[in-house]
mmCIF file of C-alpha atoms in Angstrom:
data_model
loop_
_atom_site.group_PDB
_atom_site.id
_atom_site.type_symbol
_atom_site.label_atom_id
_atom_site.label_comp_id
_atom_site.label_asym_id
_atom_site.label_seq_id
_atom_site.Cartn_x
_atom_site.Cartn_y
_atom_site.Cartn_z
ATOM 1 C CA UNK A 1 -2.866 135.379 81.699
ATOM 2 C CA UNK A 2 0.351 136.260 84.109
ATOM 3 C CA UNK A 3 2.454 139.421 83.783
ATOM 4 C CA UNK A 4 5.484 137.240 83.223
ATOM 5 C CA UNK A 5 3.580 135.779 80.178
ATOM 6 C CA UNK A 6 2.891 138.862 79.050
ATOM 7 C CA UNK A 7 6.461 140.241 79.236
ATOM 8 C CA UNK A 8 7.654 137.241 77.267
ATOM 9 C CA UNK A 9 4.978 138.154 74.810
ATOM 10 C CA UNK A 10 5.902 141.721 74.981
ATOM 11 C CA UNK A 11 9.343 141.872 75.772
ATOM 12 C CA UNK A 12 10.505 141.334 72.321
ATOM 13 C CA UNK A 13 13.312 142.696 69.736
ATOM 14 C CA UNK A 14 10.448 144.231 67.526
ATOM 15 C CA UNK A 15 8.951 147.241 70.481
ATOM 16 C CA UNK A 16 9.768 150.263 70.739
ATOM 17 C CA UNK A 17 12.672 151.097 73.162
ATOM 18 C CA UNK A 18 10.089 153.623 75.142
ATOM 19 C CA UNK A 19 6.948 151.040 75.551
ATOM 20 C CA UNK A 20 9.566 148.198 76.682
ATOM 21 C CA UNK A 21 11.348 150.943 78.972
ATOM 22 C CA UNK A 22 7.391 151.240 80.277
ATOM 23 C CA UNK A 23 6.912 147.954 80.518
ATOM 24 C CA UNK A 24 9.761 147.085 82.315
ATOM 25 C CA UNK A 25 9.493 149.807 84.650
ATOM 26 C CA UNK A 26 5.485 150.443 85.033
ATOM 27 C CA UNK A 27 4.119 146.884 84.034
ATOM 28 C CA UNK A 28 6.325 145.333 86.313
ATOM 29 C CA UNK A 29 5.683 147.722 89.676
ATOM 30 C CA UNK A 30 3.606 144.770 91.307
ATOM 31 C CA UNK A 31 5.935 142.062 90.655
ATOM 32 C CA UNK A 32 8.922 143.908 92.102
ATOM 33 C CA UNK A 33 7.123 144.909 95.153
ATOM 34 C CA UNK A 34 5.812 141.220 95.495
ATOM 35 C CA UNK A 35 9.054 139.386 94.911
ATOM 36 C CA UNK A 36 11.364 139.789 92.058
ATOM 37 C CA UNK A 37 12.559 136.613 91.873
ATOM 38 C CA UNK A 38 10.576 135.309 89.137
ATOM 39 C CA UNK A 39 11.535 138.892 87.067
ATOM 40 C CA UNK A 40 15.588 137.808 87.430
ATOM 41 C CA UNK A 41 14.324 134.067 86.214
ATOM 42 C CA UNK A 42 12.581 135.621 83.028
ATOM 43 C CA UNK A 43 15.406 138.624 82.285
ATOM 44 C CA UNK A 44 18.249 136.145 82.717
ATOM 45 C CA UNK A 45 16.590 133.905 80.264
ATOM 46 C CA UNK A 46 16.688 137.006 77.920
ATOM 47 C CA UNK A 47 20.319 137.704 78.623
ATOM 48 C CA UNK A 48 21.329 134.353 78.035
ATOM 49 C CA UNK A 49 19.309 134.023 74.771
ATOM 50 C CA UNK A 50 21.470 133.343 71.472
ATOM 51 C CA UNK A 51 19.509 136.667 69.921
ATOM 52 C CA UNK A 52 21.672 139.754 70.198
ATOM 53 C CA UNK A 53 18.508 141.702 70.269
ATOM 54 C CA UNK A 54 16.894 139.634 73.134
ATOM 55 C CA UNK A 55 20.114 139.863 75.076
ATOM 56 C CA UNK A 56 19.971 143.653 74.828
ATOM 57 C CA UNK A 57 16.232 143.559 76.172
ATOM 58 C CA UNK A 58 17.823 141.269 78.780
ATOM 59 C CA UNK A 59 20.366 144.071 79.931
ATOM 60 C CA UNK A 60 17.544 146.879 79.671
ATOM 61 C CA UNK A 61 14.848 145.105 81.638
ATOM 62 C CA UNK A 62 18.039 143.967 84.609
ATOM 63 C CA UNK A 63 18.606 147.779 84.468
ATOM 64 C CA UNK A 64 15.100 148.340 84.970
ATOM 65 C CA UNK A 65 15.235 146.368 88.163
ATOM 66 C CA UNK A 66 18.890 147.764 89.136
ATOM 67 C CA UNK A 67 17.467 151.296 88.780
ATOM 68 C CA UNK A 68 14.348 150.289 91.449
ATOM 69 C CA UNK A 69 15.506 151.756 95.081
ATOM 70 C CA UNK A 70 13.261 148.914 96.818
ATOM 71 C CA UNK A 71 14.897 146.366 94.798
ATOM 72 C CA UNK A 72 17.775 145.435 97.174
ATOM 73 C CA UNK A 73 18.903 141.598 96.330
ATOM 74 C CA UNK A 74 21.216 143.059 93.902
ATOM 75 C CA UNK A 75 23.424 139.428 93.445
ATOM 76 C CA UNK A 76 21.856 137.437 91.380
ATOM 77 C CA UNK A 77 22.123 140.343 89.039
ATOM 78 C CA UNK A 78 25.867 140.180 89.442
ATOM 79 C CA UNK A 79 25.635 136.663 88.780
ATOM 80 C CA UNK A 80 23.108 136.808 85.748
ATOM 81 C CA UNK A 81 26.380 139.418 84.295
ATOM 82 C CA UNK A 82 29.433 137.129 84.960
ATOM 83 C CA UNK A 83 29.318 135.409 81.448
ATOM 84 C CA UNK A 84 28.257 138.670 79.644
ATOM 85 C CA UNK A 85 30.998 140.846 81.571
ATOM 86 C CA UNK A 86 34.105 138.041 81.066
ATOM 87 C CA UNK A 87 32.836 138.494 76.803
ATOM 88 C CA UNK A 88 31.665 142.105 76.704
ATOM 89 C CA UNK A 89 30.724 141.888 73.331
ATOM 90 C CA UNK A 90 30.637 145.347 71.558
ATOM 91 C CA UNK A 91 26.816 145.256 70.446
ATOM 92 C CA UNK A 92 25.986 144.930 74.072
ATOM 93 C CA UNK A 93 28.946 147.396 75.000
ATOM 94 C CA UNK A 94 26.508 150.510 75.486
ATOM 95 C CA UNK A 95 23.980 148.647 77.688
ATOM 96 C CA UNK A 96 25.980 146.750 79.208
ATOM 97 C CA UNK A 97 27.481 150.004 80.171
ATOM 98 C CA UNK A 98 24.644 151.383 81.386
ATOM 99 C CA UNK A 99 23.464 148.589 83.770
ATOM 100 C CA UNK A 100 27.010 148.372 85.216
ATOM 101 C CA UNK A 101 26.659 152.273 85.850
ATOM 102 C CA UNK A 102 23.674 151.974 87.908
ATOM 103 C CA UNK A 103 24.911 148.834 89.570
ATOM 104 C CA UNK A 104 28.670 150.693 90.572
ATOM 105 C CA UNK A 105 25.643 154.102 91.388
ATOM 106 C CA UNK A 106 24.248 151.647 93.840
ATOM 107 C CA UNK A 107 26.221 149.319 95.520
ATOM 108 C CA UNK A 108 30.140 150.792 94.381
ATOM 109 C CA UNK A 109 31.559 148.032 97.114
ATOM 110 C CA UNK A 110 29.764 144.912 95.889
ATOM 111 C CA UNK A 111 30.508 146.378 92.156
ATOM 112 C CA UNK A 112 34.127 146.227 93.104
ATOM 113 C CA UNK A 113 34.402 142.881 94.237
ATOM 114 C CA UNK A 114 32.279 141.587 91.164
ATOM 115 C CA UNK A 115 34.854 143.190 88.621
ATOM 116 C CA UNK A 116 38.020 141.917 90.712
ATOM 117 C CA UNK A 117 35.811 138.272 90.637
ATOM 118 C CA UNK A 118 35.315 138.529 86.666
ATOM 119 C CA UNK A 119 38.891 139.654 85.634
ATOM 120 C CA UNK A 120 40.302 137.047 88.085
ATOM 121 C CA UNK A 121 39.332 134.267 85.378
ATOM 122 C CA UNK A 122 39.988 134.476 80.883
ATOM 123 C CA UNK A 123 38.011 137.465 79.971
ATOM 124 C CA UNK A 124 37.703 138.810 76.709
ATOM 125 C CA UNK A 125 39.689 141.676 75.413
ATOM 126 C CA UNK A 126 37.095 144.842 75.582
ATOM 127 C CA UNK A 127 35.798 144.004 79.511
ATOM 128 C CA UNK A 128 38.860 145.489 81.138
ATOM 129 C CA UNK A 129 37.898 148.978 78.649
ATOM 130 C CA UNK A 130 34.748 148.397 79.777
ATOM 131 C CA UNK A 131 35.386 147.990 83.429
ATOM 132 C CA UNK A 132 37.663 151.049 83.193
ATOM 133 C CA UNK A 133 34.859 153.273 81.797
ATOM 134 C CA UNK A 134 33.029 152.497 85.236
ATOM 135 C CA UNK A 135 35.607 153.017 87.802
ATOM 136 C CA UNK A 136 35.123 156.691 88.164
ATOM 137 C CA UNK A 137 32.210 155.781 89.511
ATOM 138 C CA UNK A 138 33.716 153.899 92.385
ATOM 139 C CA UNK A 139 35.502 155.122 95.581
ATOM 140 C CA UNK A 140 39.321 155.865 95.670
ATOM 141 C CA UNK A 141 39.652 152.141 97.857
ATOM 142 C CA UNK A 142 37.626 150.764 95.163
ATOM 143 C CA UNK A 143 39.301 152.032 92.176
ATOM 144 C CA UNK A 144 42.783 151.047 93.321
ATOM 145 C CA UNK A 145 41.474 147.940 94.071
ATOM 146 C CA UNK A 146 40.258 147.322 90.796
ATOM 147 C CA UNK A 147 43.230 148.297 89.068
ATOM 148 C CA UNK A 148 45.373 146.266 90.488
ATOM 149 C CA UNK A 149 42.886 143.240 89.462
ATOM 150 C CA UNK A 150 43.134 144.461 85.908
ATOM 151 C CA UNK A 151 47.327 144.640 86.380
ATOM 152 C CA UNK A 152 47.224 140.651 86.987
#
């Protein structure tokens, strides 16, 4: 049996927030160091799931990988969070939070141009609060130019 089975076996609503935290940070050491292409297959599955529950696993476990300093092909994180950024629901608000942090921690440039991508299309009326919360993070260039996104 393959780790990725096992993370869909494990990876669900029911675990503990700890043991998935472990699992998605431990269990999934060789995978990441291998290739985590097949990890950003399986977590965007989550995140796109209709469960609320298995969509916050989704943004946990892309946080996991986010968090990971050898982990560098940060797009296709960026693009697994387009449809969940333009929404921001509220039950995902906190995570969704959280993985944006790390992301803006990381790569504040690239985190920029995502949020000026996202808010140049209909988004929902919580992301621009939501983008907002993150753009202390950001440098001064950076913030301004994200503000000015959110003006138009």
């Amino acid at each position: 049996e393959g780790i990725l089975e096992r993370l869909r076996r494990w990876g669900v609503p029911a675990e503990d927030g700890q043991i998935l935290g472990l699992l998605f940070v431990q269990g999934t050491a060789r995978l990441r160091a291998e290739g985590a292409d097949a990890l950003v297959d399986l977590y965007g599955e989550w995140l796109g799931s209709a469960s609320l529950a298995q969509r916050l696993i989704g943004l946990k476990a892309l946080n996991s990988l986010a968090e990971d300093p050898a982990f560098e092909n940060l797009p296709p994180l960026y693009d697994l969070l387009v449809p969940v950024l333009r929404s921001a629901p509220l039950p995902l608000f906190n995570d969704l939070s959280t993985l944006l942090a790390t992301l803006a921690r990381r790569a504040p440039v690239e985190t920029a141009f995502f949020f000026r991508q996202v808010v140049a299309s209909p988004i929902g009326k919580d992301t621009p609060r939501l983008i907002r919360r993150i753009l202390p993070l950001l440098g001064e260039t950076q913030q301004e130019s994200v503000k000015s996104a959110l003006k138009n």
